[in-house]
């Protein structure tokens, strides 16, 4: 052992305070450096890289573009990673409905549907209803973005499956009502819209129900819902459509002066409404004023060259 010999001849143990302090300082520096590099590794590989943890963090921020890109990178390495498939399907859906470019919307919806269907194959039972709900909505928007109603039946299928499996969402009845309407299933559409109305009343829902009752030939019921549309409704499409349906109902009921008021109300907002011009022509046809009726149908065709009802009327020999 090392001792310091004092002048008095007494032996004293050497102090290791300096050495121990240096060792402690080195340990602290080593731990700090290790912690820094571990933190950087986790941050770059886990919270900033193509990882499921980073994916979940970006999802919480509603950054759908980042979620889309990260999940795509993960799926490139592990094609059937269920969480990545789910996140990729969800993010593609939300990017699709935010897009204003039709071709991009269609492509993203296709991608959403493919990934959600793959995710559904091996999903946890607790996640299945939500995936069915998202698939139903994806098919609904795919149907809306298409020129043909080829996807409404699949929207109905998956939305009903989600309901059966216990998923709850206030917008399901409205999506079902619109999908049934696309399929021409009038009474099913009315039933779904009525359920949606119990959750929240809106002018669009009231109009949708009225339109379905009109299609079913139940004019009195259609009128009741049209009268419930707010007089302060700021959506011009809704107000124009409600005037148009009322005009048609009054024409069917031979209430020609009331029908004329409804069509004129449309023309006050849009003098180039082919449907309103056609409606006025039908009124005059019923009144026996065929020359005047033809003039309105010709006006309708000037506005819309392929207006089908006006073309049909003008092609009839008696006119």
Short mmCIF file of C-alpha atoms in Angstrom, two decimals:
data_model
loop_
_atom_site.label_atom_id
_atom_site.label_comp_id
_atom_site.label_asym_id
_atom_site.label_seq_id
_atom_site.Cartn_x
_atom_site.Cartn_y
_atom_site.Cartn_z
CA UNK A 1 0.00 0.00 0.00
CA UNK A 2 1.15 3.59 -0.67
CA UNK A 3 1.75 5.87 2.25
CA UNK A 4 3.11 9.37 2.60
CA UNK A 5 5.87 9.64 5.26
CA UNK A 6 5.52 12.85 7.28
CA UNK A 7 8.55 14.71 8.67
CA UNK A 8 7.52 13.60 12.11
CA UNK A 9 8.02 10.03 10.97
CA UNK A 10 4.25 9.30 10.98
CA UNK A 11 2.86 7.36 8.04
CA UNK A 12 -0.34 8.67 6.30
CA UNK A 13 -2.38 6.99 3.54
CA UNK A 14 -2.07 8.81 0.17
CA UNK A 15 -5.21 10.73 -0.92
CA UNK A 16 -6.98 9.34 -4.06
CA UNK A 17 -9.50 12.16 -4.22
CA UNK A 18 -8.12 13.60 -7.44
CA UNK A 19 -7.87 10.22 -9.14
CA UNK A 20 -11.39 9.24 -8.06
CA UNK A 21 -12.76 12.58 -9.23
CA UNK A 22 -11.18 12.06 -12.65
CA UNK A 23 -12.61 8.54 -12.87
CA UNK A 24 -16.06 9.81 -11.88
CA UNK A 25 -15.83 12.60 -14.44
CA UNK A 26 -14.88 10.12 -17.17
CA UNK A 27 -17.80 7.88 -16.21
CA UNK A 28 -20.19 10.80 -16.32
CA UNK A 29 -18.86 11.87 -19.72
CA UNK A 30 -19.09 8.29 -21.03
CA UNK A 31 -22.68 7.87 -19.80
CA UNK A 32 -23.66 11.27 -21.22
CA UNK A 33 -22.16 10.43 -24.60
CA UNK A 34 -23.79 7.01 -24.63
CA UNK A 35 -27.14 8.52 -23.67
CA UNK A 36 -26.80 11.13 -26.42
CA UNK A 37 -26.00 8.55 -29.10
CA UNK A 38 -28.74 6.20 -27.93
CA UNK A 39 -31.22 9.09 -27.97
CA UNK A 40 -30.10 10.09 -31.46
CA UNK A 41 -30.34 6.48 -32.61
CA UNK A 42 -33.89 6.13 -31.24
CA UNK A 43 -34.89 9.51 -32.61
CA UNK A 44 -33.58 8.87 -36.11
CA UNK A 45 -34.44 5.17 -36.38
CA UNK A 46 -37.63 5.06 -34.32
CA UNK A 47 -39.24 8.50 -34.09
CA UNK A 48 -37.99 9.90 -37.38
CA UNK A 49 -37.35 6.85 -39.54
CA UNK A 50 -39.63 4.38 -41.25
CA UNK A 51 -40.85 2.73 -38.06
CA UNK A 52 -44.26 1.85 -36.66
CA UNK A 53 -43.57 4.12 -33.68
CA UNK A 54 -42.87 7.09 -35.95
CA UNK A 55 -45.93 6.12 -37.98
CA UNK A 56 -48.16 6.28 -34.90
CA UNK A 57 -46.66 9.64 -33.88
CA UNK A 58 -47.40 11.18 -37.27
CA UNK A 59 -50.94 9.76 -37.18
CA UNK A 60 -51.55 11.56 -33.87
CA UNK A 61 -50.51 14.80 -35.60
CA UNK A 62 -53.04 14.16 -38.44
CA UNK A 63 -50.14 14.40 -40.90
CA UNK A 64 -51.67 12.03 -43.45
CA UNK A 65 -49.03 12.66 -46.10
CA UNK A 66 -46.26 11.58 -43.72
CA UNK A 67 -48.28 8.57 -42.59
CA UNK A 68 -48.83 7.64 -46.23
CA UNK A 69 -45.12 7.91 -47.09
CA UNK A 70 -43.85 6.10 -43.97
CA UNK A 71 -46.35 3.26 -44.25
CA UNK A 72 -45.48 2.86 -47.95
CA UNK A 73 -41.80 2.53 -47.04
CA UNK A 74 -42.57 -0.07 -44.36
CA UNK A 75 -44.76 -2.05 -46.76
CA UNK A 76 -41.95 -2.03 -49.31
CA UNK A 77 -39.88 -4.09 -46.86
CA UNK A 78 -42.70 -6.07 -45.20
CA UNK A 79 -45.55 -6.24 -47.67
CA UNK A 80 -48.20 -7.61 -45.31
CA UNK A 81 -47.49 -5.73 -42.09
CA UNK A 82 -51.02 -5.33 -40.77
CA UNK A 83 -50.49 -2.04 -38.93
CA UNK A 84 -48.77 -0.50 -41.93
CA UNK A 85 -51.56 -1.71 -44.23
CA UNK A 86 -54.15 -0.15 -41.92
CA UNK A 87 -52.35 3.18 -41.62
CA UNK A 88 -51.68 3.27 -45.37
CA UNK A 89 -55.33 2.59 -46.15
CA UNK A 90 -56.57 5.23 -43.73
CA UNK A 91 -54.11 7.90 -44.89
CA UNK A 92 -54.83 7.20 -48.58
CA UNK A 93 -58.55 7.63 -47.86
CA UNK A 94 -58.14 11.00 -46.13
CA UNK A 95 -55.77 12.25 -48.82
CA UNK A 96 -58.30 11.17 -51.46
CA UNK A 97 -61.21 13.13 -50.01
CA UNK A 98 -58.98 16.18 -49.64
CA UNK A 99 -57.79 16.03 -53.25
CA UNK A 100 -59.31 18.29 -55.90
CA UNK A 101 -57.84 16.34 -58.81
CA UNK A 102 -60.31 13.63 -59.95
CA UNK A 103 -57.66 11.22 -61.26
CA UNK A 104 -55.65 11.53 -58.03
CA UNK A 105 -58.80 11.01 -55.97
CA UNK A 106 -59.64 7.80 -57.85
CA UNK A 107 -56.09 6.45 -57.55
CA UNK A 108 -55.91 7.15 -53.81
CA UNK A 109 -59.34 5.61 -53.19
CA UNK A 110 -58.26 2.48 -55.07
CA UNK A 111 -55.13 2.33 -52.93
CA UNK A 112 -57.15 2.83 -49.75
CA UNK A 113 -59.57 0.03 -50.67
CA UNK A 114 -56.80 -2.45 -51.57
CA UNK A 115 -54.86 -1.84 -48.35
CA UNK A 116 -57.93 -1.88 -46.10
CA UNK A 117 -59.12 -5.15 -47.61
CA UNK A 118 -55.69 -6.69 -47.07
CA UNK A 119 -55.59 -5.38 -43.49
CA UNK A 120 -59.03 -6.85 -42.86
CA UNK A 121 -57.77 -10.37 -43.63
CA UNK A 122 -55.56 -10.62 -40.53
CA UNK A 123 -56.92 -7.83 -38.35
CA UNK A 124 -57.51 -8.21 -34.63
CA UNK A 125 -61.21 -8.89 -33.95
CA UNK A 126 -61.50 -5.57 -32.10
CA UNK A 127 -60.32 -3.66 -35.18
CA UNK A 128 -62.52 -5.44 -37.74
CA UNK A 129 -65.66 -3.24 -37.30
CA UNK A 130 -63.64 -0.05 -37.78
CA UNK A 131 -61.97 -1.42 -40.91
CA UNK A 132 -65.38 -2.38 -42.28
CA UNK A 133 -66.63 1.14 -41.57
CA UNK A 134 -63.66 2.73 -43.36
CA UNK A 135 -64.07 0.36 -46.32
CA UNK A 136 -67.75 1.29 -46.55
CA UNK A 137 -66.86 4.97 -46.66
CA UNK A 138 -64.10 4.39 -49.21
CA UNK A 139 -66.53 2.58 -51.50
CA UNK A 140 -69.10 5.35 -50.97
CA UNK A 141 -66.64 8.02 -52.10
CA UNK A 142 -65.45 5.77 -54.94
CA UNK A 143 -69.08 5.54 -56.05
CA UNK A 144 -69.55 9.31 -55.77
CA UNK A 145 -66.39 9.99 -57.78
CA UNK A 146 -67.43 7.60 -60.55
CA UNK A 147 -69.71 8.27 -63.50
CA UNK A 148 -71.47 4.97 -62.87
CA UNK A 149 -72.88 3.60 -59.62
CA UNK A 150 -70.75 0.47 -59.54
CA UNK A 151 -69.65 0.72 -55.92
CA UNK A 152 -72.78 1.68 -53.96
CA UNK A 153 -73.59 -1.98 -53.27
CA UNK A 154 -70.16 -2.50 -51.70
CA UNK A 155 -70.60 0.65 -49.60
CA UNK A 156 -73.89 -0.77 -48.32
CA UNK A 157 -72.30 -4.19 -47.70
CA UNK A 158 -69.41 -2.97 -45.54
CA UNK A 159 -71.36 -0.26 -43.69
CA UNK A 160 -74.00 -2.80 -42.70
CA UNK A 161 -71.28 -5.23 -41.63
CA UNK A 162 -69.77 -2.52 -39.44
CA UNK A 163 -73.16 -1.90 -37.83
CA UNK A 164 -73.73 -5.62 -37.32
CA UNK A 165 -70.32 -5.96 -35.66
CA UNK A 166 -71.12 -3.17 -33.23
CA UNK A 167 -69.42 -0.15 -34.76
CA UNK A 168 -71.12 3.16 -33.96
CA UNK A 169 -70.79 6.32 -36.06
CA UNK A 170 -73.34 9.07 -36.59
CA UNK A 171 -72.66 9.32 -40.32
CA UNK A 172 -73.39 5.67 -41.19
CA UNK A 173 -77.17 6.14 -41.74
CA UNK A 174 -76.55 9.09 -44.07
CA UNK A 175 -73.95 7.19 -46.11
CA UNK A 176 -76.35 4.25 -46.29
CA UNK A 177 -79.23 6.49 -47.37
CA UNK A 178 -77.21 8.00 -50.20
CA UNK A 179 -75.89 4.60 -51.28
CA UNK A 180 -79.38 3.06 -51.30
CA UNK A 181 -80.57 6.05 -53.35
CA UNK A 182 -77.83 5.39 -55.92
CA UNK A 183 -79.06 1.81 -56.18
CA UNK A 184 -82.67 2.92 -56.64
CA UNK A 185 -83.67 1.28 -53.34
CA UNK A 186 -86.08 4.05 -52.37
CA UNK A 187 -87.68 2.71 -49.21
CA UNK A 188 -84.36 1.50 -47.78
CA UNK A 189 -82.95 4.94 -48.52
CA UNK A 190 -85.84 6.66 -46.73
CA UNK A 191 -85.41 4.38 -43.70
CA UNK A 192 -81.68 5.13 -43.47
CA UNK A 193 -82.17 8.89 -43.93
CA UNK A 194 -84.85 8.92 -41.25
CA UNK A 195 -82.41 7.30 -38.80
CA UNK A 196 -79.81 9.90 -39.74
CA UNK A 197 -82.35 12.63 -39.03
CA UNK A 198 -82.70 11.38 -35.44
CA UNK A 199 -79.02 12.11 -34.88
CA UNK A 200 -78.92 15.53 -36.49
CA UNK A 201 -81.30 17.49 -38.67
CA UNK A 202 -79.92 19.27 -41.69
CA UNK A 203 -81.38 20.85 -44.80
CA UNK A 204 -79.50 18.35 -46.97
CA UNK A 205 -81.01 15.40 -45.10
CA UNK A 206 -84.50 16.85 -45.32
CA UNK A 207 -84.06 17.37 -49.04
CA UNK A 208 -82.70 13.84 -49.50
CA UNK A 209 -85.71 12.31 -47.73
CA UNK A 210 -88.14 14.50 -49.70
CA UNK A 211 -86.47 13.48 -52.97
CA UNK A 212 -86.83 9.78 -52.13
CA UNK A 213 -90.50 10.20 -51.18
CA UNK A 214 -91.05 12.03 -54.47
CA UNK A 215 -89.40 9.17 -56.36
CA UNK A 216 -91.72 6.78 -54.54
CA UNK A 217 -94.74 8.84 -55.64
CA UNK A 218 -95.55 9.83 -52.05
CA UNK A 219 -95.98 13.53 -52.76
CA UNK A 220 -97.63 14.51 -49.46
CA UNK A 221 -94.73 13.06 -47.46
CA UNK A 222 -92.23 14.75 -49.78
CA UNK A 223 -93.92 18.11 -49.25
CA UNK A 224 -93.75 17.77 -45.47
CA UNK A 225 -89.98 17.40 -45.56
CA UNK A 226 -89.52 20.16 -48.14
CA UNK A 227 -91.48 22.56 -45.94
CA UNK A 228 -89.09 21.77 -43.08
CA UNK A 229 -86.09 23.06 -45.03
CA UNK A 230 -84.93 26.27 -43.43
CA UNK A 231 -85.99 29.52 -45.08
CA UNK A 232 -82.53 30.80 -44.18
CA UNK A 233 -80.77 27.94 -45.98
CA UNK A 234 -77.63 29.37 -47.55
CA UNK A 235 -76.91 26.42 -49.81
CA UNK A 236 -78.28 27.49 -53.19
CA UNK A 237 -78.20 23.94 -54.55
CA UNK A 238 -80.53 22.79 -51.77
CA UNK A 239 -82.99 25.65 -52.21
CA UNK A 240 -83.05 25.25 -56.01
CA UNK A 241 -83.59 21.51 -55.72
CA UNK A 242 -86.41 21.97 -53.19
CA UNK A 243 -88.14 24.49 -55.50
CA UNK A 244 -87.74 22.07 -58.40
CA UNK A 245 -89.29 19.12 -56.54
CA UNK A 246 -92.15 21.26 -55.27
CA UNK A 247 -92.74 22.55 -58.80
CA UNK A 248 -92.95 19.00 -60.10
CA UNK A 249 -95.30 17.96 -57.29
CA UNK A 250 -97.64 20.92 -57.92
CA UNK A 251 -97.59 20.16 -61.66
CA UNK A 252 -98.59 16.54 -60.94
CA UNK A 253 -101.37 17.84 -58.68
CA UNK A 254 -102.56 20.28 -61.39
CA UNK A 255 -101.73 23.23 -59.14
CA UNK A 256 -100.22 25.12 -62.03
CA UNK A 257 -100.01 28.61 -60.49
CA UNK A 258 -98.14 27.22 -57.45
CA UNK A 259 -95.87 25.20 -59.74
CA UNK A 260 -95.11 28.27 -61.83
CA UNK A 261 -94.06 30.20 -58.71
CA UNK A 262 -91.60 27.45 -57.77
CA UNK A 263 -89.98 27.38 -61.24
CA UNK A 264 -89.87 31.17 -61.40
CA UNK A 265 -88.15 31.23 -57.99
CA UNK A 266 -85.39 29.08 -59.50
CA UNK A 267 -85.04 31.35 -62.53
CA UNK A 268 -84.70 34.39 -60.26
CA UNK A 269 -81.53 32.79 -58.88
CA UNK A 270 -80.38 31.25 -62.16
CA UNK A 271 -82.01 32.34 -65.39
CA UNK A 272 -80.21 29.51 -67.20
CA UNK A 273 -81.80 26.65 -65.31
CA UNK A 274 -82.79 24.12 -67.98
CA UNK A 275 -84.87 22.13 -65.48
CA UNK A 276 -86.94 25.17 -64.49
CA UNK A 277 -87.47 26.16 -68.13
CA UNK A 278 -88.55 22.62 -68.91
CA UNK A 279 -90.95 22.67 -65.94
CA UNK A 280 -92.62 25.84 -67.21
CA UNK A 281 -92.99 24.20 -70.61
CA UNK A 282 -94.79 21.25 -69.01
CA UNK A 283 -97.19 23.63 -67.26
CA UNK A 284 -98.13 25.29 -70.56
CA UNK A 285 -98.43 21.89 -72.22
CA UNK A 286 -101.00 20.95 -69.57
CA UNK A 287 -102.81 24.24 -70.18
CA UNK A 288 -103.00 23.47 -73.90
CA UNK A 289 -100.62 26.29 -74.90
CA UNK A 290 -98.32 24.12 -76.99
CA UNK A 291 -96.53 26.93 -78.84
CA UNK A 292 -95.51 28.50 -75.55
CA UNK A 293 -94.56 25.10 -74.15
CA UNK A 294 -92.24 24.45 -77.13
CA UNK A 295 -90.61 27.86 -76.72
CA UNK A 296 -89.63 27.01 -73.14
CA UNK A 297 -88.24 23.63 -74.15
CA UNK A 298 -86.18 25.28 -76.88
CA UNK A 299 -84.86 27.75 -74.31
CA UNK A 300 -83.94 24.79 -72.09
CA UNK A 301 -81.97 23.23 -74.98
CA UNK A 302 -80.13 26.49 -75.62
CA UNK A 303 -78.96 26.36 -72.03
CA UNK A 304 -78.31 22.61 -72.01
CA UNK A 305 -78.07 21.15 -75.49
CA UNK A 306 -78.63 17.57 -74.33
CA UNK A 307 -81.41 18.20 -71.80
CA UNK A 308 -83.16 14.78 -72.10
CA UNK A 309 -86.73 15.73 -71.13
CA UNK A 310 -86.81 18.72 -73.48
CA UNK A 311 -85.38 16.66 -76.33
CA UNK A 312 -88.04 14.02 -75.77
CA UNK A 313 -90.88 16.58 -75.73
CA UNK A 314 -89.73 18.27 -78.92
CA UNK A 315 -89.32 14.94 -80.67
CA UNK A 316 -92.96 14.00 -80.05
CA UNK A 317 -94.91 14.40 -83.27
CA UNK A 318 -97.97 16.03 -81.72
CA UNK A 319 -95.85 18.97 -80.68
#
